[in-house]
Short mmCIF file of N, CA and C in Angstrom, two decimals:
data_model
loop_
_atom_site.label_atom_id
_atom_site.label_comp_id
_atom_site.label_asym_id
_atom_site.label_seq_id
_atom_site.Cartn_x
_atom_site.Cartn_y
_atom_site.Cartn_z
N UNK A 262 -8.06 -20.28 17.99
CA UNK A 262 -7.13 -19.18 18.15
C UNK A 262 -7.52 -18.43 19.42
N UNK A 263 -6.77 -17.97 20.21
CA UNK A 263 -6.93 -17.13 21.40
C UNK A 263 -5.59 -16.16 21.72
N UNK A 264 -6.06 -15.28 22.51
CA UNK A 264 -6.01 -14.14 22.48
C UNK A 264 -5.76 -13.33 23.95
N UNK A 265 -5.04 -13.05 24.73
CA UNK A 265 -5.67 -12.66 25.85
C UNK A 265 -5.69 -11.17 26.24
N UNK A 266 -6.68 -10.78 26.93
CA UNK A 266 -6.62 -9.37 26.96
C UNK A 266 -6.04 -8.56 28.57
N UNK A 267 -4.90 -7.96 28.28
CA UNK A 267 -4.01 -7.57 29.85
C UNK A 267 -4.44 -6.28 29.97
N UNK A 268 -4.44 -6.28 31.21
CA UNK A 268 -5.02 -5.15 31.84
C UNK A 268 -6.37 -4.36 31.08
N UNK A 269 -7.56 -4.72 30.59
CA UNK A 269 -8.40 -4.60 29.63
C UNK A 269 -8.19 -3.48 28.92
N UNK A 270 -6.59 -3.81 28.06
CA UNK A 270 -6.06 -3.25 26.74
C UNK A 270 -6.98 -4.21 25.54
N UNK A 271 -8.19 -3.89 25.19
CA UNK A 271 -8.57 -4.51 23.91
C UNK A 271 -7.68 -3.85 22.54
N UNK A 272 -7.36 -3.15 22.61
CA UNK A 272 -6.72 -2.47 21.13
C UNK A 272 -5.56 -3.45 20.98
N UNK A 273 -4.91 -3.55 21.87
CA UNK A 273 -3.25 -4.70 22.26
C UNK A 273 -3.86 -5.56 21.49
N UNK A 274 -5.04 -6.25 22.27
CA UNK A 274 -5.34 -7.80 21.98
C UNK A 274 -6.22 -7.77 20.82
N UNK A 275 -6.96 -6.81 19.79
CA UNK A 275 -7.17 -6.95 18.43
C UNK A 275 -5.84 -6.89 17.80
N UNK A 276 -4.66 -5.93 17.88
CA UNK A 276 -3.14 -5.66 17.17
C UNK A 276 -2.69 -7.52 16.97
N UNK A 277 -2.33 -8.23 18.67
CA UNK A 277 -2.47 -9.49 18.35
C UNK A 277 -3.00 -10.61 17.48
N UNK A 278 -4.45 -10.13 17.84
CA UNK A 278 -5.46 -11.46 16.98
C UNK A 278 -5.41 -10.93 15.18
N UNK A 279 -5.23 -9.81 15.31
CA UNK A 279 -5.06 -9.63 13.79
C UNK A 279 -4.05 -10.09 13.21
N UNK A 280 -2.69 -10.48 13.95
CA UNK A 280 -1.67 -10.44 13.35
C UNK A 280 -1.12 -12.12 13.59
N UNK A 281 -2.05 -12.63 14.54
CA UNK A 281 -2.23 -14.39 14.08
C UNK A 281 -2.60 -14.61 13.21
N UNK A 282 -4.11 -14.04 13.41
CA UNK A 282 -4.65 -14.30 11.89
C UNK A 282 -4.07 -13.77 10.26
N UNK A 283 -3.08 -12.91 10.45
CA UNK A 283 -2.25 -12.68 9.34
C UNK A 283 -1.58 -13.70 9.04
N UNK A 284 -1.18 -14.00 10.30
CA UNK A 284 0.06 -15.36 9.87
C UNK A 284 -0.11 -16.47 9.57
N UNK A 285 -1.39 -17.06 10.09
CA UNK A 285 -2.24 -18.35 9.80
C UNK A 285 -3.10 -18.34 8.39
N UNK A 286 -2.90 -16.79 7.53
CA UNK A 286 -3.35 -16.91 6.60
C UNK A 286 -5.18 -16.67 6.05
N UNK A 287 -5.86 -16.36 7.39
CA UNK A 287 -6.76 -16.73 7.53
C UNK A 287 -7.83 -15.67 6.80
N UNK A 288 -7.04 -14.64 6.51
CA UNK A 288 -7.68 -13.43 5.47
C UNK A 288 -7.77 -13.42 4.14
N UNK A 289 -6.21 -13.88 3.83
CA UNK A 289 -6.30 -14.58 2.59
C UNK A 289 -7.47 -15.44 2.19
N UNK A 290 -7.85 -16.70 2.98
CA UNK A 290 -8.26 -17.77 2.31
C UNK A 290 -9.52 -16.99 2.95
N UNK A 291 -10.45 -15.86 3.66
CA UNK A 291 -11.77 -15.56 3.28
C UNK A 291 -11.78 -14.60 2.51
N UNK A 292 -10.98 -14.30 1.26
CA UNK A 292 -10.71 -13.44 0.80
C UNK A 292 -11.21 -14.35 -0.53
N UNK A 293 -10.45 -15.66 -0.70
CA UNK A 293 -10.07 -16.68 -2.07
C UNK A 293 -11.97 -17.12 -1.75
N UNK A 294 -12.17 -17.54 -0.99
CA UNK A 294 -13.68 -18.05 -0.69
C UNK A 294 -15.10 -16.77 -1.03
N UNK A 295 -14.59 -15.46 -1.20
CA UNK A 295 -15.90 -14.91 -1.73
C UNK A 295 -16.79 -15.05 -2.59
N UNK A 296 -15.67 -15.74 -3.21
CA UNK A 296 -16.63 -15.98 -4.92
C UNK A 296 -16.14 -17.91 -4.98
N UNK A 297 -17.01 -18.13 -5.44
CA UNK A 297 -16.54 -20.14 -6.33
C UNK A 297 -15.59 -20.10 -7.02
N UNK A 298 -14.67 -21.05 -6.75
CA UNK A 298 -13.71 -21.38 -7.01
C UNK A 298 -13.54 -22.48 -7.95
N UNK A 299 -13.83 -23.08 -9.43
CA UNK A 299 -13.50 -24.16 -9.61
C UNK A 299 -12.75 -25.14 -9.58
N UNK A 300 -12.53 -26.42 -9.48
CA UNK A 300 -11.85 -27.41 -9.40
C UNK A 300 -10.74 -26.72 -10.38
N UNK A 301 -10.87 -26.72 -11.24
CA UNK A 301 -9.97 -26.71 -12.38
C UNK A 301 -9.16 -25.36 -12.08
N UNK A 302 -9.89 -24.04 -11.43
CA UNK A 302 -9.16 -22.76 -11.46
C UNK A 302 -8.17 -22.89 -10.00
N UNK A 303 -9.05 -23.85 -9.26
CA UNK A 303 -8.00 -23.88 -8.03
C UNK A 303 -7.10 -24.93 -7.50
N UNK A 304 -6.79 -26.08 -9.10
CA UNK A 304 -5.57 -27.11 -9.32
C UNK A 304 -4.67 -25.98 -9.56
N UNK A 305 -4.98 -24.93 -10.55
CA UNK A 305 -4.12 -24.30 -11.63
C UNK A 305 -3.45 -23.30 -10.50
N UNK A 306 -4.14 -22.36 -9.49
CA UNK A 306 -3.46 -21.68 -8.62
C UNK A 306 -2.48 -22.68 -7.76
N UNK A 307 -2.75 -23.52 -7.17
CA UNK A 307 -2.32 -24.25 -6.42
C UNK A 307 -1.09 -25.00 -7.22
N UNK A 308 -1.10 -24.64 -7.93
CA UNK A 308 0.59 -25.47 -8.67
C UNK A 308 1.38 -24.14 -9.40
N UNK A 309 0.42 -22.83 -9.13
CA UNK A 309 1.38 -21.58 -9.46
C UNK A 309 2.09 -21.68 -8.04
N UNK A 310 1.05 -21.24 -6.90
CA UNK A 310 1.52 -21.69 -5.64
C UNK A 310 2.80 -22.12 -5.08
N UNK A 311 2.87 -23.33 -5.50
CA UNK A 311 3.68 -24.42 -5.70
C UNK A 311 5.09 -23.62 -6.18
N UNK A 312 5.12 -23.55 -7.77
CA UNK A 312 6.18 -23.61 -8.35
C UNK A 312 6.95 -22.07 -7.36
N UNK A 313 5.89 -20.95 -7.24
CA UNK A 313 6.30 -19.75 -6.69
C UNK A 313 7.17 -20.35 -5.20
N UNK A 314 6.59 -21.11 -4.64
CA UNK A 314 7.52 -21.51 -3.55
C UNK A 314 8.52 -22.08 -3.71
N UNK A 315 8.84 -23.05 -4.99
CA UNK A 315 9.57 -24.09 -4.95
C UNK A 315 10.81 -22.86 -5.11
N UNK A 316 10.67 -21.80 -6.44
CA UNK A 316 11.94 -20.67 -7.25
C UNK A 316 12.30 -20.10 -5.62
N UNK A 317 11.44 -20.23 -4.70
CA UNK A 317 11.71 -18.56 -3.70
C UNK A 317 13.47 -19.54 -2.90
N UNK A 318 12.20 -20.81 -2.58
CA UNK A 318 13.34 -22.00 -2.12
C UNK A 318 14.48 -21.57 -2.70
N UNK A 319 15.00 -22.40 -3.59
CA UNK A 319 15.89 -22.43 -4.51
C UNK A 319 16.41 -21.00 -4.38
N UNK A 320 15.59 -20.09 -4.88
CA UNK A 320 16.63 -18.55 -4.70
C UNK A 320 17.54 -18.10 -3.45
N UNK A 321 16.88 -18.71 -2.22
CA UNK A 321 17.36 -18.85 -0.76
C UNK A 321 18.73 -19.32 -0.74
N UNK A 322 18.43 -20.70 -1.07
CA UNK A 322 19.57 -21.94 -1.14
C UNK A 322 20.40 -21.01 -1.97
N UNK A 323 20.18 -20.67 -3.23
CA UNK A 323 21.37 -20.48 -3.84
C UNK A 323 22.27 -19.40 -3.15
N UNK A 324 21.64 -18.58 -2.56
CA UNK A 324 22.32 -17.06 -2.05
C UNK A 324 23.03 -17.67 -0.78
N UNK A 325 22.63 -19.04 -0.04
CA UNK A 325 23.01 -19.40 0.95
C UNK A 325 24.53 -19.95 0.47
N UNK A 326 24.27 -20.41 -0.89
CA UNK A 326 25.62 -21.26 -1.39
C UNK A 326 26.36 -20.31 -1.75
N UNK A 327 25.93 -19.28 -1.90
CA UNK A 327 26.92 -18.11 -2.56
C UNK A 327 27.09 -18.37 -4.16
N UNK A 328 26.16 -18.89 -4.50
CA UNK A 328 26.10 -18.91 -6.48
C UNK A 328 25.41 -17.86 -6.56
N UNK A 329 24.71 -17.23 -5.85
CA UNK A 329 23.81 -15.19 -6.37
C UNK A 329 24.42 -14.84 -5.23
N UNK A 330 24.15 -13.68 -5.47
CA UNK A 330 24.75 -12.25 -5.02
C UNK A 330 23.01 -12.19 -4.37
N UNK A 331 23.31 -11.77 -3.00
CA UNK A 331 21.88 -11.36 -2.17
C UNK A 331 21.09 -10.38 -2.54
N UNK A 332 19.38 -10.15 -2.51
CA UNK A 332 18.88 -8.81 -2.70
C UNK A 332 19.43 -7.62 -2.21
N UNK A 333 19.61 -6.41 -2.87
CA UNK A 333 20.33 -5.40 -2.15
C UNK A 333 19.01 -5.23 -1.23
N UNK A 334 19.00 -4.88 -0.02
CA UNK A 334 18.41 -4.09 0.95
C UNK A 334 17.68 -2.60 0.18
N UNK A 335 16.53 -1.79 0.32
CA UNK A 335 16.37 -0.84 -0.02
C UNK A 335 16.39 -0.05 1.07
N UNK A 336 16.87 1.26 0.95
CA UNK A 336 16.96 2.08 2.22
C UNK A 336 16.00 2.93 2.18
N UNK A 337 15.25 3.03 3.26
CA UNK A 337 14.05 3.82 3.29
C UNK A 337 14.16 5.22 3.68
N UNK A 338 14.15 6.37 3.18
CA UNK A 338 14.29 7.66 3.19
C UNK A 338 13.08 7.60 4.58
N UNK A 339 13.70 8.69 5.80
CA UNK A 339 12.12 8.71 6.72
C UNK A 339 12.45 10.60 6.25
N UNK A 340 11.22 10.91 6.80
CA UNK A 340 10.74 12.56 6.81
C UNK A 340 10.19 12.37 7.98
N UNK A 341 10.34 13.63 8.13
CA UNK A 341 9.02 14.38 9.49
C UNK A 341 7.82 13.92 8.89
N UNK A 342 6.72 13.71 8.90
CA UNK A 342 5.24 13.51 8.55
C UNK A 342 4.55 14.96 9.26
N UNK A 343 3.20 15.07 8.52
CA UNK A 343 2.72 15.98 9.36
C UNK A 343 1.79 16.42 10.53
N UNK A 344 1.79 14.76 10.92
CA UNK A 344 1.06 14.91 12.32
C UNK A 344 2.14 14.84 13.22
N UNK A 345 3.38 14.50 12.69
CA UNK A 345 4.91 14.60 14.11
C UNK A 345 5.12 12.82 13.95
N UNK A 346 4.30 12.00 13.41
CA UNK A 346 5.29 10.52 13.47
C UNK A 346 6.08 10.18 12.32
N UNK A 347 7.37 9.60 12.49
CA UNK A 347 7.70 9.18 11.61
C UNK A 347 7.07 8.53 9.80
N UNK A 348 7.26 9.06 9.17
CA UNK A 348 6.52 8.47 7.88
C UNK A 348 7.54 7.67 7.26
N UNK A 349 7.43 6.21 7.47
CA UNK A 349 8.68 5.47 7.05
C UNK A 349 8.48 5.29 5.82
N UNK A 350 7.20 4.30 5.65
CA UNK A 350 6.43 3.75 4.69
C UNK A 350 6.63 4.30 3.02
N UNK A 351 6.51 5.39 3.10
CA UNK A 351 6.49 6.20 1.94
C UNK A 351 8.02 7.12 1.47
N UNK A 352 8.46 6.94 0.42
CA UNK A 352 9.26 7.89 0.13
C UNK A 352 9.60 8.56 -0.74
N UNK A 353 8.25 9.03 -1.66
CA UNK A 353 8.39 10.46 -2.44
C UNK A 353 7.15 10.04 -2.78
N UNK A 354 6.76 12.01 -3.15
CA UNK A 354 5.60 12.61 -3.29
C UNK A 354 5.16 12.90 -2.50
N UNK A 355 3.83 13.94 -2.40
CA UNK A 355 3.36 14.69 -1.59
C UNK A 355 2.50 13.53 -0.47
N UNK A 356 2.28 14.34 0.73
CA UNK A 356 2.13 13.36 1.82
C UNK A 356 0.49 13.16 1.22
N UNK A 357 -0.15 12.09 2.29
CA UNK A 357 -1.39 11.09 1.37
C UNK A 357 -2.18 12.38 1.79
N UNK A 358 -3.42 12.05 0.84
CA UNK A 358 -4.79 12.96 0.86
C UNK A 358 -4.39 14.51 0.40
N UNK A 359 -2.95 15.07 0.05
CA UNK A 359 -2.56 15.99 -0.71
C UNK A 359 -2.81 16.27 -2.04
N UNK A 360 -2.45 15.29 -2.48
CA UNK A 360 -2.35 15.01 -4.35
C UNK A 360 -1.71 16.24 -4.53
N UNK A 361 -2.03 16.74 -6.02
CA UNK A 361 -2.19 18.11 -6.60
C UNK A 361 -2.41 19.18 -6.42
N UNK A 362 -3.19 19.42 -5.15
CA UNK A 362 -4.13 20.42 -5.47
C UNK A 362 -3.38 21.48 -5.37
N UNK A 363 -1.79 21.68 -4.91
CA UNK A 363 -0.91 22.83 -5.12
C UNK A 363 -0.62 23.27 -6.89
N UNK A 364 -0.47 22.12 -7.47
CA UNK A 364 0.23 22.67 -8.64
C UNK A 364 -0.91 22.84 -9.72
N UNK A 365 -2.08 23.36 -9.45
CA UNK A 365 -3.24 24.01 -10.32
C UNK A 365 -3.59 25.30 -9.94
N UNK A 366 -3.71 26.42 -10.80
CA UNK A 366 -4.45 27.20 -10.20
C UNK A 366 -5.82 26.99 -10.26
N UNK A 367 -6.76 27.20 -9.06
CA UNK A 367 -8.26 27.11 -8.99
C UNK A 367 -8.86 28.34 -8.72
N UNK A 368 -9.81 28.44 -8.91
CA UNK A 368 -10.78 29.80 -8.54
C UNK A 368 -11.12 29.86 -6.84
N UNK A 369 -11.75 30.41 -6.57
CA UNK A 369 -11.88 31.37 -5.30
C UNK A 369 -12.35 30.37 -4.63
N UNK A 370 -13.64 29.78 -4.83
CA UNK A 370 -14.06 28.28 -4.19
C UNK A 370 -13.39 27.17 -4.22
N UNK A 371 -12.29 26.87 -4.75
CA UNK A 371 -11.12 25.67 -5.12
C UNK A 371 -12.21 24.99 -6.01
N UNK A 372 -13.26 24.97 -6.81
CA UNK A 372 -13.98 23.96 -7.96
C UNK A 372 -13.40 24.10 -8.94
N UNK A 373 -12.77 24.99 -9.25
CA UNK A 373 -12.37 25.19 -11.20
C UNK A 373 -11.62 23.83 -11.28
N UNK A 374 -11.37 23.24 -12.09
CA UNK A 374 -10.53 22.07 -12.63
C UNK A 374 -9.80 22.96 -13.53
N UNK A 375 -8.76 21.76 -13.28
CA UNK A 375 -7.53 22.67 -14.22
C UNK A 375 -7.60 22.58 -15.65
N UNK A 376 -8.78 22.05 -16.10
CA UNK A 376 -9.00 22.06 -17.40
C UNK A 376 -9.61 22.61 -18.45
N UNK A 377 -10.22 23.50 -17.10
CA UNK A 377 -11.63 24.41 -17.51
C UNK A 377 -11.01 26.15 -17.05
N UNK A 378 -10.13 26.24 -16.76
CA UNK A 378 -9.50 27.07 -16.03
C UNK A 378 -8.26 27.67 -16.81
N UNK A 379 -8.47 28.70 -16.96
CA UNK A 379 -6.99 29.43 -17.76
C UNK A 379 -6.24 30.25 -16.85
N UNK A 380 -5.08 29.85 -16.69
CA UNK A 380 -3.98 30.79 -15.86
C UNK A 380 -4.01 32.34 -16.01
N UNK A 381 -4.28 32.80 -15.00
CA UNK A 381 -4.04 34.15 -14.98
C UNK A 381 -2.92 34.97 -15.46
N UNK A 382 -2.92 35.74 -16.55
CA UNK A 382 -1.71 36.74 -16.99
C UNK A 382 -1.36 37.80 -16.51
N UNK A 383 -0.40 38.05 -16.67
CA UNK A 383 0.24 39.20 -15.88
C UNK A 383 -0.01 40.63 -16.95
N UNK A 384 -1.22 41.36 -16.20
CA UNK A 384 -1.91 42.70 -16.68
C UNK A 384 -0.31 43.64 -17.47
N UNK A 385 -0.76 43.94 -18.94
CA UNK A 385 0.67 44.36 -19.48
C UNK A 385 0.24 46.15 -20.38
N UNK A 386 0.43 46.94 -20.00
CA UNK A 386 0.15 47.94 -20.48
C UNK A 386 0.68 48.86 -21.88
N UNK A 387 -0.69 48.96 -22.61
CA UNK A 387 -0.56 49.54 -24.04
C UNK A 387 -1.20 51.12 -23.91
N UNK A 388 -0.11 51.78 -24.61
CA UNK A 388 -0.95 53.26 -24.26
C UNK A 388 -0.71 53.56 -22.46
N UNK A 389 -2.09 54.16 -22.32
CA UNK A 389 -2.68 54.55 -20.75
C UNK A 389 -3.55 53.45 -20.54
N UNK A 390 -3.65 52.55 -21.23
CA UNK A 390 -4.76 51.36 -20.84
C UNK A 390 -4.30 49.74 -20.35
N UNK A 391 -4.61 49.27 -19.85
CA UNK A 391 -4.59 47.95 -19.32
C UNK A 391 -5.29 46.78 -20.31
N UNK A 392 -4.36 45.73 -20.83
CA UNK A 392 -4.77 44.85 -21.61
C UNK A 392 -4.69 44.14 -21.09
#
């Protein structure tokens, strides 16, 4: 595999070599190789393999013949993101590394867990005194 690097843009030419090697598969299969593989466990993938390609075939062909109706397309909602690029990828819920932490109340240091933590009431007055 090769690669060449223009104008010594290395970032270009890793974006490239990564994305041969995506296509040649080559992550996958040092991915399948971490651990032993038996004969027997890797007939049995290799004819899931198989059959998964043979249905995708066939699902192709048929949509080509017009016996199915094609996958609908999903339309991807974009937002502003909050560094300013497009956030295509995602489309609902709070942006990543957010989670929750709006919809709990926490104590003064943000540690309380919301489980250990009782919501604050709204001070309601009996008499001249504050309950």
């Amino acid at each position: 595999m090769q690669v060449f690097v223009r104008d010594n843009n290395i970032d270009q030419a890793l974006r490239a070599l990564k994305k041969k090697m995506q296509r040649e598969g080559i992550f996958r299969e040092m991915k399948r190789r971490r651990y032993y593989e038996k004969p027997s466990e890797q007939a049995v993938r290799e004819k899931a393999e198989a059959v998964r390609r043979a249905r995708k075939m066939a699902r192709k062909q048929a949509v080509r013949d017009g016996l199915i109706a094609a996958p609908r397309k999903t339309k991807i909602a974009t937002r502003p993101a909050l560094d300013g690029r497009p956030d295509t990828a995602r489309t609902g819920g709070p942006p990543r590394g957010q989670g929750n932490q709006m919809s709990y109340p926490q104590g003064n240091d943000g540690s309380a867990h919301r489980r250990h933590q009782l919501p604050k009431l709204p001070a309601t007055q009996v008499g001249n005194t504050y309950a």
